[in-house]
mmCIF file of C-alpha atoms in Angstrom:
data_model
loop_
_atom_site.group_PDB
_atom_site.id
_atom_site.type_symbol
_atom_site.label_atom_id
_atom_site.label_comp_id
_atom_site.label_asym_id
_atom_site.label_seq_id
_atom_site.Cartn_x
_atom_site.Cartn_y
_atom_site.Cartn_z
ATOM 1 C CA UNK A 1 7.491 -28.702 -6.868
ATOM 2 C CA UNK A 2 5.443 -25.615 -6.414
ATOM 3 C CA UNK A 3 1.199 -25.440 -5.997
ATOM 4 C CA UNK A 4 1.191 -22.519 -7.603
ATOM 5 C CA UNK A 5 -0.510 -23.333 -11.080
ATOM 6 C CA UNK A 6 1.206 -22.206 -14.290
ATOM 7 C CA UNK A 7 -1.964 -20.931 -14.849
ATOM 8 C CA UNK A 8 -1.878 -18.378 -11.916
ATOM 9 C CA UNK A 9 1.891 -17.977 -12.271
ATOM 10 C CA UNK A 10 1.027 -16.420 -16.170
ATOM 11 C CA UNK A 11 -2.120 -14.805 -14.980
ATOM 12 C CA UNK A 12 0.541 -12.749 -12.292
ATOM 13 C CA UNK A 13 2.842 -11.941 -15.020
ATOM 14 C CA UNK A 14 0.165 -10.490 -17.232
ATOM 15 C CA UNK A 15 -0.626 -8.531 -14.279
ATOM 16 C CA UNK A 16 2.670 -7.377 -13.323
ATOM 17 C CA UNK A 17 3.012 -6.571 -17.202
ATOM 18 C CA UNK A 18 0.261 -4.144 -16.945
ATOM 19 C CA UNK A 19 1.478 -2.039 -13.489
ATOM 20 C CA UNK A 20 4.794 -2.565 -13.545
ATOM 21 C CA UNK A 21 6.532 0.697 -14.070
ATOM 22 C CA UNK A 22 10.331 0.538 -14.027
ATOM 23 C CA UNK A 23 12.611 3.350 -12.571
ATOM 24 C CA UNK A 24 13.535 5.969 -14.934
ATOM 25 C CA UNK A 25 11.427 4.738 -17.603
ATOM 26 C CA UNK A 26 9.567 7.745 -18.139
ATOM 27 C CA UNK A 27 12.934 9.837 -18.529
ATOM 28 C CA UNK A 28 13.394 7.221 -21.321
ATOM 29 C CA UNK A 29 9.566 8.532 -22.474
ATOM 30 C CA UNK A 30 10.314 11.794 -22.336
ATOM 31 C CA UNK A 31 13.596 12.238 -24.646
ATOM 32 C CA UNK A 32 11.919 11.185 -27.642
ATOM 33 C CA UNK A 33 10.174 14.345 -28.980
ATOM 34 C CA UNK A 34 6.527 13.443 -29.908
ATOM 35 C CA UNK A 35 6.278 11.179 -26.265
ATOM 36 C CA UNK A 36 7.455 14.379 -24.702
ATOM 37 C CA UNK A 37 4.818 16.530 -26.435
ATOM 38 C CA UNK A 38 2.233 13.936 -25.919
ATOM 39 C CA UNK A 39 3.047 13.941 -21.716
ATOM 40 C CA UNK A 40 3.183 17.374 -21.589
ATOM 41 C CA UNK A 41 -0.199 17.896 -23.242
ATOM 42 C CA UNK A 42 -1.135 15.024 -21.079
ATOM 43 C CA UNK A 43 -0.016 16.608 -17.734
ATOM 44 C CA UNK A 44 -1.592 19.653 -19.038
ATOM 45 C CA UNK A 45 -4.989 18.431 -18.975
ATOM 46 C CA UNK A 46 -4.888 16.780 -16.030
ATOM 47 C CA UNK A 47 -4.192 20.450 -14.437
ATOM 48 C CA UNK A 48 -6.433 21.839 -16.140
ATOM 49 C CA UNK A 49 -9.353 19.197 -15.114
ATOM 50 C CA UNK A 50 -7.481 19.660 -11.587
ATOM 51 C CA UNK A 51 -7.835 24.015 -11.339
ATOM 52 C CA UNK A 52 -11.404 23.386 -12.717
ATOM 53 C CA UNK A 53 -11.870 22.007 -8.745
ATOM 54 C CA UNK A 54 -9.862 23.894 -7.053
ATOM 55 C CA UNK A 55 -10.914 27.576 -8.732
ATOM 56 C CA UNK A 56 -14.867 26.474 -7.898
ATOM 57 C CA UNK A 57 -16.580 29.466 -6.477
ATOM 58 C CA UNK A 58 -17.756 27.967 -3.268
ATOM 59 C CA UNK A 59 -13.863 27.139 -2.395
ATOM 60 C CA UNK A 60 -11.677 29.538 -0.687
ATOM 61 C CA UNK A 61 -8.146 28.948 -1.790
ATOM 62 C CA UNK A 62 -6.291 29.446 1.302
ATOM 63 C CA UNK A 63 -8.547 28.598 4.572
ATOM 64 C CA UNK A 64 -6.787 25.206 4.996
ATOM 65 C CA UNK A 65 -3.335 26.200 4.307
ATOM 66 C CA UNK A 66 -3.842 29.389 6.775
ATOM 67 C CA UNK A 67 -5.775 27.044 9.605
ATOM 68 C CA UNK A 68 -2.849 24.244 9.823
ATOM 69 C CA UNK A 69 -0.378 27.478 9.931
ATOM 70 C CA UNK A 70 -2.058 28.760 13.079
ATOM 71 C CA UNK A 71 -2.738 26.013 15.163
ATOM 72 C CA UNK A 72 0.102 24.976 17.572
ATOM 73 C CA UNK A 73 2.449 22.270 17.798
ATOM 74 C CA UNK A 74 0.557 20.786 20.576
ATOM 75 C CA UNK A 75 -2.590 21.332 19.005
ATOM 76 C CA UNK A 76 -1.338 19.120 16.041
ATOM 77 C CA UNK A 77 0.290 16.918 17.781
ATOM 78 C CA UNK A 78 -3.342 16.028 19.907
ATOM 79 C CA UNK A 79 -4.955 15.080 16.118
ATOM 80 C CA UNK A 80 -1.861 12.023 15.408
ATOM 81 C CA UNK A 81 -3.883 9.247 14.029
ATOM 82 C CA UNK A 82 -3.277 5.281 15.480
ATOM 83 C CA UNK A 83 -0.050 4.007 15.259
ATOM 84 C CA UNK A 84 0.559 1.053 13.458
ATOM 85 C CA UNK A 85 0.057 -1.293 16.241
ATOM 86 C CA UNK A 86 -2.752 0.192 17.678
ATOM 87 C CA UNK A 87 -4.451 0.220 14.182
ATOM 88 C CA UNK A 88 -3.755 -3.616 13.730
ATOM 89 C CA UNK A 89 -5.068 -4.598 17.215
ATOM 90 C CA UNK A 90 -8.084 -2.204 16.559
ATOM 91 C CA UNK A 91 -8.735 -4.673 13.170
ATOM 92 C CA UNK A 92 -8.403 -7.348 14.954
ATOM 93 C CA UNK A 93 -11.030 -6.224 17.492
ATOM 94 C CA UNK A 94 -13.435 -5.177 14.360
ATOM 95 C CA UNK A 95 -12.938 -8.443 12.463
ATOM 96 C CA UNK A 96 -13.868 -10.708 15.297
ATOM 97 C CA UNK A 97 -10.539 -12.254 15.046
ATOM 98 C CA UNK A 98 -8.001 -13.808 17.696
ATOM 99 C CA UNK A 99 -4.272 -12.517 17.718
ATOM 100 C CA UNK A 100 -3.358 -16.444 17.019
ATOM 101 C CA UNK A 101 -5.737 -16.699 13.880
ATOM 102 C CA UNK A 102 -3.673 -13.443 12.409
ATOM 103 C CA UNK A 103 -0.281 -14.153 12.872
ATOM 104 C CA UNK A 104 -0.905 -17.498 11.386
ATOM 105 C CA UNK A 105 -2.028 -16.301 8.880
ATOM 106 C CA UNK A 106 0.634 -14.085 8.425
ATOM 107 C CA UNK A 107 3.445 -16.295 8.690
ATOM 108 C CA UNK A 108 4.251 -14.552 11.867
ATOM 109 C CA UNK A 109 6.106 -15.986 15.056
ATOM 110 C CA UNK A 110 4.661 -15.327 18.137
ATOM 111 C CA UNK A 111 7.450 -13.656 19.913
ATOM 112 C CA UNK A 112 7.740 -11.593 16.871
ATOM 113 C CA UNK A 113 3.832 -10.818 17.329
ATOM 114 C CA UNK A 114 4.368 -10.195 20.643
ATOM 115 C CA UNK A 115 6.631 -7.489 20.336
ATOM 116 C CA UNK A 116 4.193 -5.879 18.184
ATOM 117 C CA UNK A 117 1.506 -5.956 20.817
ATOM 118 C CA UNK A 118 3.329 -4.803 23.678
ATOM 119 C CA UNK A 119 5.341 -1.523 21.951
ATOM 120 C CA UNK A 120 2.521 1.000 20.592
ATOM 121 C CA UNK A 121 5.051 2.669 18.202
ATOM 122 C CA UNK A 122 6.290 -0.896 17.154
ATOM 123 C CA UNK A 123 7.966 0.013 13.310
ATOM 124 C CA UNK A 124 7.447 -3.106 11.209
ATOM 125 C CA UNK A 125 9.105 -3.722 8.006
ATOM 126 C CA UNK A 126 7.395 -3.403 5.242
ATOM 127 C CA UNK A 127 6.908 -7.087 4.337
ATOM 128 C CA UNK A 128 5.220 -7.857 8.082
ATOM 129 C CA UNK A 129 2.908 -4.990 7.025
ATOM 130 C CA UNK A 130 1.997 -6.328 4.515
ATOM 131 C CA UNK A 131 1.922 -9.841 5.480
ATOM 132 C CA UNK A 132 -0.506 -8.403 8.394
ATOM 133 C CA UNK A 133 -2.800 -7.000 6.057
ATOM 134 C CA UNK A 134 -2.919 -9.920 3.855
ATOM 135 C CA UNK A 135 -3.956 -11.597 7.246
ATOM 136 C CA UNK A 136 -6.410 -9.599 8.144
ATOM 137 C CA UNK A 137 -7.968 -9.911 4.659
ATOM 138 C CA UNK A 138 -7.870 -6.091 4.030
ATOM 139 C CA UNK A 139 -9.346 -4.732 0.915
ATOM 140 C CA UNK A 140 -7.039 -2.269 -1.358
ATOM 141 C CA UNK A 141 -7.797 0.860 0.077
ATOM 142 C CA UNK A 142 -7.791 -0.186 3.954
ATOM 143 C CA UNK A 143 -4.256 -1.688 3.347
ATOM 144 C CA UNK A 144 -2.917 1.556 1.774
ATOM 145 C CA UNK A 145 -4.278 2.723 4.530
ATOM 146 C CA UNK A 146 -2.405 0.281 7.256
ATOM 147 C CA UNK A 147 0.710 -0.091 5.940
ATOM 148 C CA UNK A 148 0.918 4.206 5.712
ATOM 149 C CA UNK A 149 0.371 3.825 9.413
ATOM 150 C CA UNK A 150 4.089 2.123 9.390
ATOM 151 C CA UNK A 151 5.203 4.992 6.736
ATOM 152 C CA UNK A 152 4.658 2.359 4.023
ATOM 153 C CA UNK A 153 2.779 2.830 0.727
ATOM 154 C CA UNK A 154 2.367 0.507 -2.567
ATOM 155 C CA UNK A 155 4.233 1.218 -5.825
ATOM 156 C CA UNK A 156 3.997 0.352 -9.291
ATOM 157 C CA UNK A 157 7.455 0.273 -9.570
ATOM 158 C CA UNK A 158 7.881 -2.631 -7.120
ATOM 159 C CA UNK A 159 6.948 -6.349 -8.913
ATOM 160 C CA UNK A 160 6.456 -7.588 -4.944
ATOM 161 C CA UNK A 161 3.844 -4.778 -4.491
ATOM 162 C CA UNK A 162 2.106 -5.336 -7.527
ATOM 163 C CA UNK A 163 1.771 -9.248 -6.894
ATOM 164 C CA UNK A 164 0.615 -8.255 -3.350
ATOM 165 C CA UNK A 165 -2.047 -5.915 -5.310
ATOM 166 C CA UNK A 166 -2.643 -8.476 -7.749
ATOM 167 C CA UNK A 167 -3.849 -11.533 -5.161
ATOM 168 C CA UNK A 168 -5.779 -8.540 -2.763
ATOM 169 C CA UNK A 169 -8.077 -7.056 -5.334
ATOM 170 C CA UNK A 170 -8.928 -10.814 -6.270
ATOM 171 C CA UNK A 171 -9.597 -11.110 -2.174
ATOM 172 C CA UNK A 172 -6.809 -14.352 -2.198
ATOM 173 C CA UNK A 173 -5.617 -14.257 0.940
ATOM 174 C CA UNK A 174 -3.245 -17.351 1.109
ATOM 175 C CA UNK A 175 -0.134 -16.201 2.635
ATOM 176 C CA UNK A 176 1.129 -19.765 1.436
ATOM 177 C CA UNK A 177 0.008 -19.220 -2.385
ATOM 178 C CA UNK A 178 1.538 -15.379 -1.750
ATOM 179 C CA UNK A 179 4.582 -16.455 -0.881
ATOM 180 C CA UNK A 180 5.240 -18.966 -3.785
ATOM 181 C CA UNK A 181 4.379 -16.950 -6.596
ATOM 182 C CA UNK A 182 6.188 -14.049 -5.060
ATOM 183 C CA UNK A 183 8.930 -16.746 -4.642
ATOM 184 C CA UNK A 184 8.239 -18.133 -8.505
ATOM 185 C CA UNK A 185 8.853 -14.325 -9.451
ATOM 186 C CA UNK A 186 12.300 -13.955 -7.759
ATOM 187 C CA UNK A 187 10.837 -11.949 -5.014
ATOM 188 C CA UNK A 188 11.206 -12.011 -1.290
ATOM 189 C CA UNK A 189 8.664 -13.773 0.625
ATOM 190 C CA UNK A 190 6.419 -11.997 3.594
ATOM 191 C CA UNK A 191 6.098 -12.668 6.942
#
Protein backbone atom coordinates (compact mmCIF):
# COMPACT_ATOMS: atom_id res chain seq x y z
CA UNK A 1 0.00 0.00 0.00
CA UNK A 2 1.52 3.26 -0.98
CA UNK A 3 1.83 6.74 1.47
CA UNK A 4 1.45 8.65 -1.23
CA UNK A 5 -2.13 10.27 -0.77
CA UNK A 6 -4.62 10.10 -3.65
CA UNK A 7 -4.76 13.49 -2.96
CA UNK A 8 -1.08 14.25 -3.97
CA UNK A 9 -1.13 11.46 -6.56
CA UNK A 10 -4.18 13.77 -8.49
CA UNK A 11 -2.57 16.98 -7.50
CA UNK A 12 0.77 15.41 -9.70
CA UNK A 13 -1.37 14.50 -12.52
CA UNK A 14 -2.96 17.91 -12.78
CA UNK A 15 0.49 19.05 -12.83
CA UNK A 16 1.92 16.80 -15.29
CA UNK A 17 -1.36 17.71 -17.35
CA UNK A 18 -0.30 21.23 -17.50
CA UNK A 19 3.74 20.71 -18.65
CA UNK A 20 3.59 17.73 -20.19
CA UNK A 21 4.39 18.19 -23.81
CA UNK A 22 4.50 15.00 -25.87
CA UNK A 23 6.98 14.39 -28.82
CA UNK A 24 5.81 15.52 -32.08
CA UNK A 25 2.81 17.08 -30.81
CA UNK A 26 3.38 20.34 -32.16
CA UNK A 27 3.92 18.81 -35.80
CA UNK A 28 0.37 17.55 -35.01
CA UNK A 29 -0.33 21.61 -34.16
CA UNK A 30 1.05 22.75 -36.99
CA UNK A 31 -0.81 20.76 -39.97
CA UNK A 32 -4.04 22.14 -39.19
CA UNK A 33 -4.14 25.54 -40.98
CA UNK A 34 -5.46 28.21 -38.50
CA UNK A 35 -2.95 26.47 -35.48
CA UNK A 36 -0.26 26.95 -38.05
CA UNK A 37 -1.13 30.61 -38.70
CA UNK A 38 -1.72 31.20 -35.10
CA UNK A 39 2.20 29.73 -34.20
CA UNK A 40 3.62 31.46 -36.81
CA UNK A 41 2.18 34.83 -35.79
CA UNK A 42 3.06 33.61 -32.39
CA UNK A 43 6.79 32.91 -33.14
CA UNK A 44 6.69 36.11 -34.93
CA UNK A 45 6.17 38.20 -32.04
CA UNK A 46 8.28 36.65 -29.90
CA UNK A 47 11.16 37.77 -32.53
CA UNK A 48 10.04 40.69 -32.83
CA UNK A 49 9.90 41.43 -28.84
CA UNK A 50 13.39 39.47 -29.11
CA UNK A 51 15.26 42.09 -32.09
CA UNK A 52 13.63 44.92 -30.01
CA UNK A 53 16.77 43.78 -27.41
CA UNK A 54 19.11 42.84 -29.44
CA UNK A 55 18.91 46.03 -32.13
CA UNK A 56 19.14 48.50 -28.75
CA UNK A 57 21.53 51.25 -29.55
CA UNK A 58 23.90 50.77 -26.70
CA UNK A 59 24.52 46.97 -28.04
CA UNK A 60 27.07 46.17 -30.55
CA UNK A 61 25.95 43.18 -32.50
CA UNK A 62 29.05 41.34 -32.94
CA UNK A 63 31.69 42.08 -29.94
CA UNK A 64 30.86 38.72 -28.27
CA UNK A 65 30.71 36.57 -31.24
CA UNK A 66 34.18 38.25 -32.53
CA UNK A 67 35.85 38.00 -28.74
CA UNK A 68 35.09 34.04 -28.26
CA UNK A 69 36.49 33.77 -32.07
CA UNK A 70 39.83 35.23 -31.04
CA UNK A 71 40.70 33.88 -27.91
CA UNK A 72 42.63 30.53 -27.99
CA UNK A 73 41.90 27.10 -27.24
CA UNK A 74 43.85 27.30 -24.13
CA UNK A 75 42.50 30.47 -23.24
CA UNK A 76 38.96 28.82 -23.27
CA UNK A 77 39.79 25.95 -21.99
CA UNK A 78 41.31 28.02 -18.54
CA UNK A 79 37.39 29.55 -18.13
CA UNK A 80 35.68 25.50 -17.86
CA UNK A 81 33.29 25.91 -15.06
CA UNK A 82 33.16 22.97 -11.97
CA UNK A 83 32.58 19.68 -12.95
CA UNK A 84 29.82 17.93 -11.67
CA UNK A 85 31.49 16.52 -8.72
CA UNK A 86 33.29 19.34 -7.74
CA UNK A 87 30.01 21.42 -7.92
CA UNK A 88 28.17 18.85 -5.60
CA UNK A 89 30.98 18.71 -2.97
CA UNK A 90 31.18 22.60 -3.23
CA UNK A 91 27.09 22.45 -2.11
CA UNK A 92 27.74 20.37 0.28
CA UNK A 93 30.43 22.64 1.78
CA UNK A 94 27.85 25.78 1.37
CA UNK A 95 24.88 23.96 2.91
CA UNK A 96 26.62 22.94 6.06
CA UNK A 97 25.91 19.43 5.22
CA UNK A 98 27.86 16.00 5.78
CA UNK A 99 28.48 13.65 2.67
CA UNK A 100 26.38 10.90 4.85
CA UNK A 101 23.31 13.31 5.40
CA UNK A 102 23.24 13.69 1.29
CA UNK A 103 23.51 10.44 0.01
CA UNK A 104 20.85 9.42 2.39
CA UNK A 105 18.95 11.47 1.33
CA UNK A 106 19.45 10.60 -2.01
CA UNK A 107 18.95 7.05 -1.90
CA UNK A 108 22.57 6.72 -2.63
CA UNK A 109 25.04 3.81 -1.59
CA UNK A 110 28.10 4.75 -0.25
CA UNK A 111 30.46 3.04 -2.53
CA UNK A 112 28.43 4.52 -5.23
CA UNK A 113 29.02 8.04 -3.41
CA UNK A 114 32.34 7.30 -3.11
CA UNK A 115 33.15 6.99 -6.54
CA UNK A 116 31.69 10.27 -7.04
CA UNK A 117 34.01 11.91 -4.57
CA UNK A 118 37.15 10.50 -5.56
CA UNK A 119 36.86 10.98 -9.74
CA UNK A 120 36.46 14.92 -10.44
CA UNK A 121 34.96 14.22 -13.93
CA UNK A 122 32.69 11.47 -12.32
CA UNK A 123 29.52 11.35 -15.22
CA UNK A 124 26.39 10.48 -13.26
CA UNK A 125 23.24 9.41 -14.80
CA UNK A 126 20.75 11.51 -14.95
CA UNK A 127 18.51 10.08 -12.21
CA UNK A 128 21.63 10.31 -9.44
CA UNK A 129 21.66 13.97 -10.59
CA UNK A 130 18.80 14.47 -9.88
CA UNK A 131 18.37 12.43 -6.89
CA UNK A 132 21.53 14.63 -5.62
CA UNK A 133 19.82 17.72 -6.11
CA UNK A 134 16.68 16.65 -4.57
CA UNK A 135 19.15 15.92 -1.61
CA UNK A 136 20.65 18.84 -1.40
CA UNK A 137 17.26 20.62 -1.40
CA UNK A 138 18.12 22.74 -4.52
CA UNK A 139 15.71 25.29 -5.70
CA UNK A 140 14.60 25.19 -9.62
CA UNK A 141 17.09 27.23 -11.06
CA UNK A 142 20.28 25.91 -9.02
CA UNK A 143 19.27 22.32 -10.13
CA UNK A 144 19.08 23.30 -13.84
CA UNK A 145 22.03 24.51 -13.04
CA UNK A 146 23.69 21.13 -11.40
CA UNK A 147 22.43 18.64 -13.35
CA UNK A 148 23.85 20.85 -16.76
CA UNK A 149 27.11 20.37 -14.96
CA UNK A 150 26.57 16.42 -15.83
CA UNK A 151 25.23 17.59 -19.49
CA UNK A 152 21.71 17.12 -18.09
CA UNK A 153 18.77 19.55 -18.43
CA UNK A 154 14.84 19.26 -17.52
CA UNK A 155 12.15 18.75 -20.19
CA UNK A 156 8.61 19.15 -20.53
CA UNK A 157 8.43 16.34 -22.56
CA UNK A 158 9.61 13.93 -19.83
CA UNK A 159 6.52 13.01 -17.09
CA UNK A 160 9.71 11.97 -14.59
CA UNK A 161 11.11 15.55 -15.04
CA UNK A 162 8.03 17.25 -14.61
CA UNK A 163 7.13 15.27 -11.28
CA UNK A 164 10.75 16.07 -10.20
CA UNK A 165 9.73 19.89 -11.05
CA UNK A 166 6.49 19.46 -9.59
CA UNK A 167 7.69 18.27 -5.76
CA UNK A 168 10.98 21.01 -6.11
CA UNK A 169 9.09 24.20 -6.73
CA UNK A 170 6.77 23.02 -3.73
CA UNK A 171 10.43 22.62 -1.79
CA UNK A 172 9.28 18.58 -0.97
CA UNK A 173 12.25 17.05 -0.71
CA UNK A 174 11.32 13.40 0.29
CA UNK A 175 13.27 11.19 -1.87
CA UNK A 176 10.85 8.45 -0.32
CA UNK A 177 7.49 10.40 -1.32
CA UNK A 178 9.57 11.12 -4.88
CA UNK A 179 10.07 7.89 -5.54
CA UNK A 180 6.45 6.54 -4.99
CA UNK A 181 4.59 8.89 -6.92
CA UNK A 182 7.16 8.69 -9.63
CA UNK A 183 6.62 4.91 -9.06
CA UNK A 184 2.50 5.46 -8.88
CA UNK A 185 3.08 7.22 -12.39
CA UNK A 186 4.89 4.28 -14.11
CA UNK A 187 8.14 6.04 -13.87
CA UNK A 188 11.58 4.98 -12.83
CA UNK A 189 12.61 5.72 -9.42
CA UNK A 190 15.95 7.95 -8.49
CA UNK A 191 18.79 7.20 -6.71
Amino acid sequence: MSSVSAALLDDVKKYIDEYYIEEGLSDEILQCPEHAKAYELREFDIYEEESRFIEAPSMEKYTIAKNVKDRSLSDLLDEVDDTFSEALFRLIDAKGMKDSQVYKRANIDRRHFSKIRNNPDYQPSKNTALALAVALELNLDETKDFIGRAGYALSHSSKTDIIIEYFITREEYDIFTINETLFAFDQPCLG
